[in-house]
Amino acid sequence: MNDKKELFDFLNHFSNLSEVDFDKGNQYWYTRTIKKGEFFNMQNFVCSDLGFIRKGIFRIYYYDEKAMEDRNMFFFSEGKFIVSFASFVYQYPCAYYVEAMEDAELYAIKYKDLQNLYSVNNGWANTGRLLAELFFIYAQSRMEELLFNNVEQRYTKLQKEQPEILNRIALFHIASYLGITSQSLSRIRKRLG
């Protein structure tokens, strides 16, 4: 387990997954590296992996054909899971892209291996349930943020909850995530100091 201690520590804290249960699934987790600009998953492809980010930042986005530009939906960095959740769970093509914003390293597990663990081990089944809840919360929080918060509030929330994002990726990606232009973001940053 030493080579995956970071993953075990997270899962143990996240879902109380025991070392015995972790060891039952350890063999299925493998290391995956993704270069900056490459994809964890792409639109119209089935997401076959669940990943745990050891190093790097990913953005989840879709391409708006009408506006002819990317629309960022989420950013995930170290210590977070990355997956195209609906595509992974239902094994149908994804509606968006998951791209590395930096050279990245992660632990990954294949869909079929994780499903097997769920069916034979209660610790892993509980972890899967909690992961589903976590991704539901991510989606609901993002929807509520867009519905109830103005742009400045959304920027302030991003500053507070994911400050590393602001220092590590280009501002036009932040602007896209907020749903504004880069010029508007510059004005907000200046106003907020």
PDB file of C-alpha atoms in Angstrom:
ATOM      1  CA  MET A   1       0.000   0.000   0.000  1.00  0.00           C
ATOM      2  CA  ASN A   2       2.938   2.390   0.497  1.00  0.00           C
ATOM      3  CA  ASP A   3       2.877   3.502  -3.132  1.00  0.00           C
ATOM      4  CA  LYS A   4      -0.814   4.495  -2.758  1.00  0.00           C
ATOM      5  CA  LYS A   5      -0.725   5.805   0.808  1.00  0.00           C
ATOM      6  CA  GLU A   6      -2.025   9.190  -0.315  1.00  0.00           C
ATOM      7  CA  LEU A   7      -5.077   7.535  -1.917  1.00  0.00           C
ATOM      8  CA  PHE A   8      -5.696   5.310   1.118  1.00  0.00           C
ATOM      9  CA  ASP A   9      -5.413   8.258   3.529  1.00  0.00           C
ATOM     10  CA  PHE A  10      -7.977  10.203   1.506  1.00  0.00           C
ATOM     11  CA  LEU A  11     -10.417   7.281   1.240  1.00  0.00           C
ATOM     12  CA  ASN A  12      -9.991   6.423   4.908  1.00  0.00           C
ATOM     13  CA  HIS A  13     -10.847  10.001   5.872  1.00  0.00           C
ATOM     14  CA  PHE A  14     -13.589  10.353   3.210  1.00  0.00           C
ATOM     15  CA  SER A  15     -15.492   7.117   3.804  1.00  0.00           C
ATOM     16  CA  ASN A  16     -13.766   5.327   6.705  1.00  0.00           C
ATOM     17  CA  LEU A  17     -12.502   2.747   4.213  1.00  0.00           C
ATOM     18  CA  SER A  18     -10.400   0.342   6.255  1.00  0.00           C
ATOM     19  CA  GLU A  19      -6.909  -0.753   5.308  1.00  0.00           C
ATOM     20  CA  VAL A  20      -8.210  -4.315   4.860  1.00  0.00           C
ATOM     21  CA  ASP A  21     -10.903  -3.129   2.444  1.00  0.00           C
ATOM     22  CA  PHE A  22      -8.464  -0.832   0.634  1.00  0.00           C
ATOM     23  CA  ASP A  23      -6.074  -3.745   0.136  1.00  0.00           C
ATOM     24  CA  LYS A  24      -8.871  -5.689  -1.597  1.00  0.00           C
ATOM     25  CA  GLY A  25      -9.079  -2.950  -4.228  1.00  0.00           C
ATOM     26  CA  ASN A  26      -5.472  -1.758  -4.279  1.00  0.00           C
ATOM     27  CA  GLN A  27      -4.519  -3.975  -7.218  1.00  0.00           C
ATOM     28  CA  TYR A  28      -7.095  -2.292  -9.481  1.00  0.00           C
ATOM     29  CA  TRP A  29      -5.799   1.253  -9.027  1.00  0.00           C
ATOM     30  CA  TYR A  30      -3.069   2.258 -11.449  1.00  0.00           C
ATOM     31  CA  THR A  31      -1.024   5.397 -12.068  1.00  0.00           C
ATOM     32  CA  ARG A  32      -2.015   7.513 -15.043  1.00  0.00           C
ATOM     33  CA  THR A  33      -0.117  10.557 -16.316  1.00  0.00           C
ATOM     34  CA  ILE A  34      -1.700  13.165 -18.557  1.00  0.00           C
ATOM     35  CA  LYS A  35       0.235  15.989 -20.206  1.00  0.00           C
ATOM     36  CA  LYS A  36      -0.992  19.574 -20.185  1.00  0.00           C
ATOM     37  CA  GLY A  37      -3.601  19.978 -22.924  1.00  0.00           C
ATOM     38  CA  GLU A  38      -4.386  16.255 -23.102  1.00  0.00           C
ATOM     39  CA  PHE A  39      -7.686  14.764 -22.021  1.00  0.00           C
ATOM     40  CA  PHE A  40      -8.823  12.544 -19.179  1.00  0.00           C
ATOM     41  CA  ASN A  41     -11.987  12.087 -21.215  1.00  0.00           C
ATOM     42  CA  MET A  42     -13.485  13.660 -24.329  1.00  0.00           C
ATOM     43  CA  GLN A  43     -16.918  14.572 -25.597  1.00  0.00           C
ATOM     44  CA  ASN A  44     -18.697  11.639 -27.265  1.00  0.00           C
ATOM     45  CA  PHE A  45     -16.428   9.087 -25.530  1.00  0.00           C
ATOM     46  CA  VAL A  46     -17.533   6.875 -22.661  1.00  0.00           C
ATOM     47  CA  CYS A  47     -15.677   7.695 -19.445  1.00  0.00           C
ATOM     48  CA  SER A  48     -14.089   4.406 -18.391  1.00  0.00           C
ATOM     49  CA  ASP A  49     -11.989   5.648 -15.442  1.00  0.00           C
ATOM     50  CA  LEU A  50     -12.473   7.267 -12.065  1.00  0.00           C
ATOM     51  CA  GLY A  51      -9.364   9.245 -11.152  1.00  0.00           C
ATOM     52  CA  PHE A  52      -7.881  10.680  -7.967  1.00  0.00           C
ATOM     53  CA  ILE A  53      -5.666  13.693  -8.708  1.00  0.00           C
ATOM     54  CA  ARG A  54      -2.196  13.510  -7.169  1.00  0.00           C
ATOM     55  CA  LYS A  55      -0.784  16.432  -9.160  1.00  0.00           C
ATOM     56  CA  GLY A  56      -2.267  18.928 -11.595  1.00  0.00           C
ATOM     57  CA  ILE A  57      -5.466  20.776 -12.410  1.00  0.00           C
ATOM     58  CA  PHE A  58      -8.280  19.718 -14.719  1.00  0.00           C
ATOM     59  CA  ARG A  59     -11.100  21.673 -16.237  1.00  0.00           C
ATOM     60  CA  ILE A  60     -14.441  20.246 -17.264  1.00  0.00           C
ATOM     61  CA  TYR A  61     -15.926  22.144 -20.181  1.00  0.00           C
ATOM     62  CA  TYR A  62     -18.156  21.917 -23.208  1.00  0.00           C
ATOM     63  CA  TYR A  63     -17.745  23.580 -26.567  1.00  0.00           C
ATOM     64  CA  ASP A  64     -20.533  26.034 -27.350  1.00  0.00           C
ATOM     65  CA  GLU A  65     -20.891  25.724 -31.112  1.00  0.00           C
ATOM     66  CA  LYS A  66     -23.148  28.765 -31.391  1.00  0.00           C
ATOM     67  CA  ALA A  67     -20.678  31.073 -29.628  1.00  0.00           C
ATOM     68  CA  MET A  68     -17.712  29.076 -30.966  1.00  0.00           C
ATOM     69  CA  GLU A  69     -15.990  28.980 -27.566  1.00  0.00           C
ATOM     70  CA  ASP A  70     -15.339  26.755 -24.580  1.00  0.00           C
ATOM     71  CA  ARG A  71     -17.563  27.047 -21.505  1.00  0.00           C
ATOM     72  CA  ASN A  72     -15.815  25.968 -18.298  1.00  0.00           C
ATOM     73  CA  MET A  73     -18.040  24.179 -15.796  1.00  0.00           C
ATOM     74  CA  PHE A  74     -15.682  22.912 -13.069  1.00  0.00           C
ATOM     75  CA  PHE A  75     -12.036  22.911 -12.002  1.00  0.00           C
ATOM     76  CA  PHE A  76     -10.519  20.064  -9.986  1.00  0.00           C
ATOM     77  CA  SER A  77      -7.017  19.925  -8.488  1.00  0.00           C
ATOM     78  CA  GLU A  78      -4.948  17.820  -6.101  1.00  0.00           C
ATOM     79  CA  GLY A  79      -6.785  15.668  -3.606  1.00  0.00           C
ATOM     80  CA  LYS A  80     -10.014  15.575  -5.631  1.00  0.00           C
ATOM     81  CA  PHE A  81     -11.660  12.891  -7.708  1.00  0.00           C
ATOM     82  CA  ILE A  82     -12.096  13.461 -11.426  1.00  0.00           C
ATOM     83  CA  VAL A  83     -14.690  11.699 -13.550  1.00  0.00           C
ATOM     84  CA  SER A  84     -17.327  12.381 -16.129  1.00  0.00           C
ATOM     85  CA  PHE A  85     -19.844  11.069 -13.637  1.00  0.00           C
ATOM     86  CA  ALA A  86     -22.995  10.350 -15.670  1.00  0.00           C
ATOM     87  CA  SER A  87     -20.926   8.866 -18.493  1.00  0.00           C
ATOM     88  CA  PHE A  88     -19.006   6.708 -16.008  1.00  0.00           C
ATOM     89  CA  VAL A  89     -22.071   5.484 -14.115  1.00  0.00           C
ATOM     90  CA  TYR A  90     -24.278   4.790 -17.131  1.00  0.00           C
ATOM     91  CA  GLN A  91     -21.456   3.965 -19.561  1.00  0.00           C
ATOM     92  CA  TYR A  92     -22.717   6.218 -22.326  1.00  0.00           C
ATOM     93  CA  PRO A  93     -20.852   8.948 -24.248  1.00  0.00           C
ATOM     94  CA  CYS A  94     -19.878  12.068 -22.331  1.00  0.00           C
ATOM     95  CA  ALA A  95     -21.329  15.479 -23.209  1.00  0.00           C
ATOM     96  CA  TYR A  96     -18.168  17.426 -22.360  1.00  0.00           C
ATOM     97  CA  TYR A  97     -14.367  17.387 -22.118  1.00  0.00           C
ATOM     98  CA  VAL A  98     -12.073  16.805 -19.123  1.00  0.00           C
ATOM     99  CA  GLU A  99      -8.708  18.428 -19.921  1.00  0.00           C
ATOM    100  CA  ALA A 100      -5.439  18.696 -17.976  1.00  0.00           C
ATOM    101  CA  MET A 101      -4.452  22.337 -17.432  1.00  0.00           C
ATOM    102  CA  GLU A 102      -1.005  21.230 -16.210  1.00  0.00           C
ATOM    103  CA  ASP A 103       0.990  18.036 -16.480  1.00  0.00           C
ATOM    104  CA  ALA A 104      -0.943  15.726 -14.194  1.00  0.00           C
ATOM    105  CA  GLU A 105      -0.589  12.466 -12.295  1.00  0.00           C
ATOM    106  CA  LEU A 106      -3.450  10.486 -10.893  1.00  0.00           C
ATOM    107  CA  TYR A 107      -4.518   7.148  -9.586  1.00  0.00           C
ATOM    108  CA  ALA A 108      -7.252   5.637 -11.724  1.00  0.00           C
ATOM    109  CA  ILE A 109      -9.561   2.665 -11.611  1.00  0.00           C
ATOM    110  CA  LYS A 110     -11.570   1.151 -14.451  1.00  0.00           C
ATOM    111  CA  TYR A 111     -15.370   1.136 -14.313  1.00  0.00           C
ATOM    112  CA  LYS A 112     -15.648  -2.670 -14.395  1.00  0.00           C
ATOM    113  CA  ASP A 113     -13.116  -3.082 -11.568  1.00  0.00           C
ATOM    114  CA  LEU A 114     -14.871  -0.543  -9.364  1.00  0.00           C
ATOM    115  CA  GLN A 115     -18.252  -2.168 -10.022  1.00  0.00           C
ATOM    116  CA  ASN A 116     -16.756  -5.515  -9.041  1.00  0.00           C
ATOM    117  CA  LEU A 117     -15.461  -4.034  -5.778  1.00  0.00           C
ATOM    118  CA  TYR A 118     -18.881  -2.536  -5.038  1.00  0.00           C
ATOM    119  CA  SER A 119     -20.519  -5.932  -5.456  1.00  0.00           C
ATOM    120  CA  VAL A 120     -18.160  -7.888  -3.208  1.00  0.00           C
ATOM    121  CA  ASN A 121     -17.093  -5.411  -0.522  1.00  0.00           C
ATOM    122  CA  ASN A 122     -19.267  -3.237   1.730  1.00  0.00           C
ATOM    123  CA  GLY A 123     -16.464  -0.742   2.411  1.00  0.00           C
ATOM    124  CA  TRP A 124     -16.058  -0.045  -1.291  1.00  0.00           C
ATOM    125  CA  ALA A 125     -19.849   0.009  -1.817  1.00  0.00           C
ATOM    126  CA  ASN A 126     -20.130   2.663   0.905  1.00  0.00           C
ATOM    127  CA  THR A 127     -17.304   4.647  -0.713  1.00  0.00           C
ATOM    128  CA  GLY A 128     -19.164   4.512  -4.033  1.00  0.00           C
ATOM    129  CA  ARG A 129     -22.351   5.811  -2.439  1.00  0.00           C
ATOM    130  CA  LEU A 130     -20.457   8.676  -0.815  1.00  0.00           C
ATOM    131  CA  LEU A 131     -18.747   9.503  -4.124  1.00  0.00           C
ATOM    132  CA  ALA A 132     -22.136   9.687  -5.835  1.00  0.00           C
ATOM    133  CA  GLU A 133     -23.358  12.014  -3.090  1.00  0.00           C
ATOM    134  CA  LEU A 134     -20.232  14.152  -3.435  1.00  0.00           C
ATOM    135  CA  PHE A 135     -20.671  14.592  -7.182  1.00  0.00           C
ATOM    136  CA  PHE A 136     -24.365  15.352  -6.710  1.00  0.00           C
ATOM    137  CA  ILE A 137     -23.383  18.078  -4.220  1.00  0.00           C
ATOM    138  CA  TYR A 138     -20.817  19.483  -6.692  1.00  0.00           C
ATOM    139  CA  ALA A 139     -23.481  19.685  -9.415  1.00  0.00           C
ATOM    140  CA  GLN A 140     -26.154  21.158  -7.154  1.00  0.00           C
ATOM    141  CA  SER A 141     -23.746  23.707  -5.649  1.00  0.00           C
ATOM    142  CA  ARG A 142     -22.679  24.845  -9.103  1.00  0.00           C
ATOM    143  CA  MET A 143     -26.304  25.165 -10.249  1.00  0.00           C
ATOM    144  CA  GLU A 144     -27.257  27.142  -7.129  1.00  0.00           C
ATOM    145  CA  GLU A 145     -24.186  29.334  -7.506  1.00  0.00           C
ATOM    146  CA  LEU A 146     -25.242  30.261 -11.044  1.00  0.00           C
ATOM    147  CA  LEU A 147     -28.870  30.839 -10.024  1.00  0.00           C
ATOM    148  CA  PHE A 148     -28.458  32.719  -6.748  1.00  0.00           C
ATOM    149  CA  ASN A 149     -25.073  34.486  -6.827  1.00  0.00           C
ATOM    150  CA  ASN A 150     -23.952  37.426  -8.889  1.00  0.00           C
ATOM    151  CA  VAL A 151     -20.588  37.319 -10.661  1.00  0.00           C
ATOM    152  CA  GLU A 152     -18.685  39.038  -7.850  1.00  0.00           C
ATOM    153  CA  GLN A 153     -20.076  36.550  -5.330  1.00  0.00           C
ATOM    154  CA  ARG A 154     -19.097  33.641  -7.575  1.00  0.00           C
ATOM    155  CA  TYR A 155     -15.571  35.050  -7.963  1.00  0.00           C
ATOM    156  CA  THR A 156     -15.243  35.569  -4.202  1.00  0.00           C
ATOM    157  CA  LYS A 157     -16.427  31.999  -3.595  1.00  0.00           C
ATOM    158  CA  LEU A 158     -13.851  30.666  -6.057  1.00  0.00           C
ATOM    159  CA  GLN A 159     -11.161  32.771  -4.331  1.00  0.00           C
ATOM    160  CA  LYS A 160     -12.131  31.330  -0.959  1.00  0.00           C
ATOM    161  CA  GLU A 161     -12.701  27.679  -1.920  1.00  0.00           C
ATOM    162  CA  GLN A 162     -10.103  27.148  -4.649  1.00  0.00           C
ATOM    163  CA  PRO A 163      -7.456  29.891  -4.342  1.00  0.00           C
ATOM    164  CA  GLU A 164      -4.835  27.725  -6.058  1.00  0.00           C
ATOM    165  CA  ILE A 165      -6.896  27.806  -9.255  1.00  0.00           C
ATOM    166  CA  LEU A 166      -6.579  31.586  -9.544  1.00  0.00           C
ATOM    167  CA  ASN A 167      -2.783  31.392  -9.415  1.00  0.00           C
ATOM    168  CA  ARG A 168      -2.305  28.430 -11.722  1.00  0.00           C
ATOM    169  CA  ILE A 169      -4.548  28.862 -14.748  1.00  0.00           C
ATOM    170  CA  ALA A 170      -5.134  31.642 -17.260  1.00  0.00           C
ATOM    171  CA  LEU A 171      -7.684  34.304 -16.355  1.00  0.00           C
ATOM    172  CA  PHE A 172      -9.714  33.736 -19.527  1.00  0.00           C
ATOM    173  CA  HIS A 173     -10.532  30.262 -18.150  1.00  0.00           C
ATOM    174  CA  ILE A 174     -11.701  31.838 -14.880  1.00  0.00           C
ATOM    175  CA  ALA A 175     -13.819  34.324 -16.852  1.00  0.00           C
ATOM    176  CA  SER A 176     -15.404  31.466 -18.816  1.00  0.00           C
ATOM    177  CA  TYR A 177     -16.183  29.627 -15.564  1.00  0.00           C
ATOM    178  CA  LEU A 178     -17.853  32.775 -14.200  1.00  0.00           C
ATOM    179  CA  GLY A 179     -19.750  33.323 -17.453  1.00  0.00           C
ATOM    180  CA  ILE A 180     -18.193  36.691 -18.266  1.00  0.00           C
ATOM    181  CA  THR A 181     -15.541  38.199 -20.540  1.00  0.00           C
ATOM    182  CA  SER A 182     -11.903  38.573 -19.525  1.00  0.00           C
ATOM    183  CA  GLN A 183     -12.375  42.376 -19.506  1.00  0.00           C
ATOM    184  CA  SER A 184     -15.263  42.099 -17.043  1.00  0.00           C
ATOM    185  CA  LEU A 185     -13.166  39.849 -14.831  1.00  0.00           C
ATOM    186  CA  SER A 186     -10.350  42.433 -14.837  1.00  0.00           C
ATOM    187  CA  ARG A 187     -12.798  45.106 -13.697  1.00  0.00           C
ATOM    188  CA  ILE A 188     -14.136  42.865 -10.899  1.00  0.00           C
ATOM    189  CA  ARG A 189     -10.618  42.031  -9.726  1.00  0.00           C
ATOM    190  CA  LYS A 190      -9.698  45.713  -9.680  1.00  0.00           C
ATOM    191  CA  ARG A 191     -12.873  46.604  -7.770  1.00  0.00           C
ATOM    192  CA  LEU A 192     -12.310  43.847  -5.194  1.00  0.00           C
ATOM    193  CA  GLY A 193      -8.649  44.781  -4.826  1.00  0.00           C
TER     194      GLY A 193
END
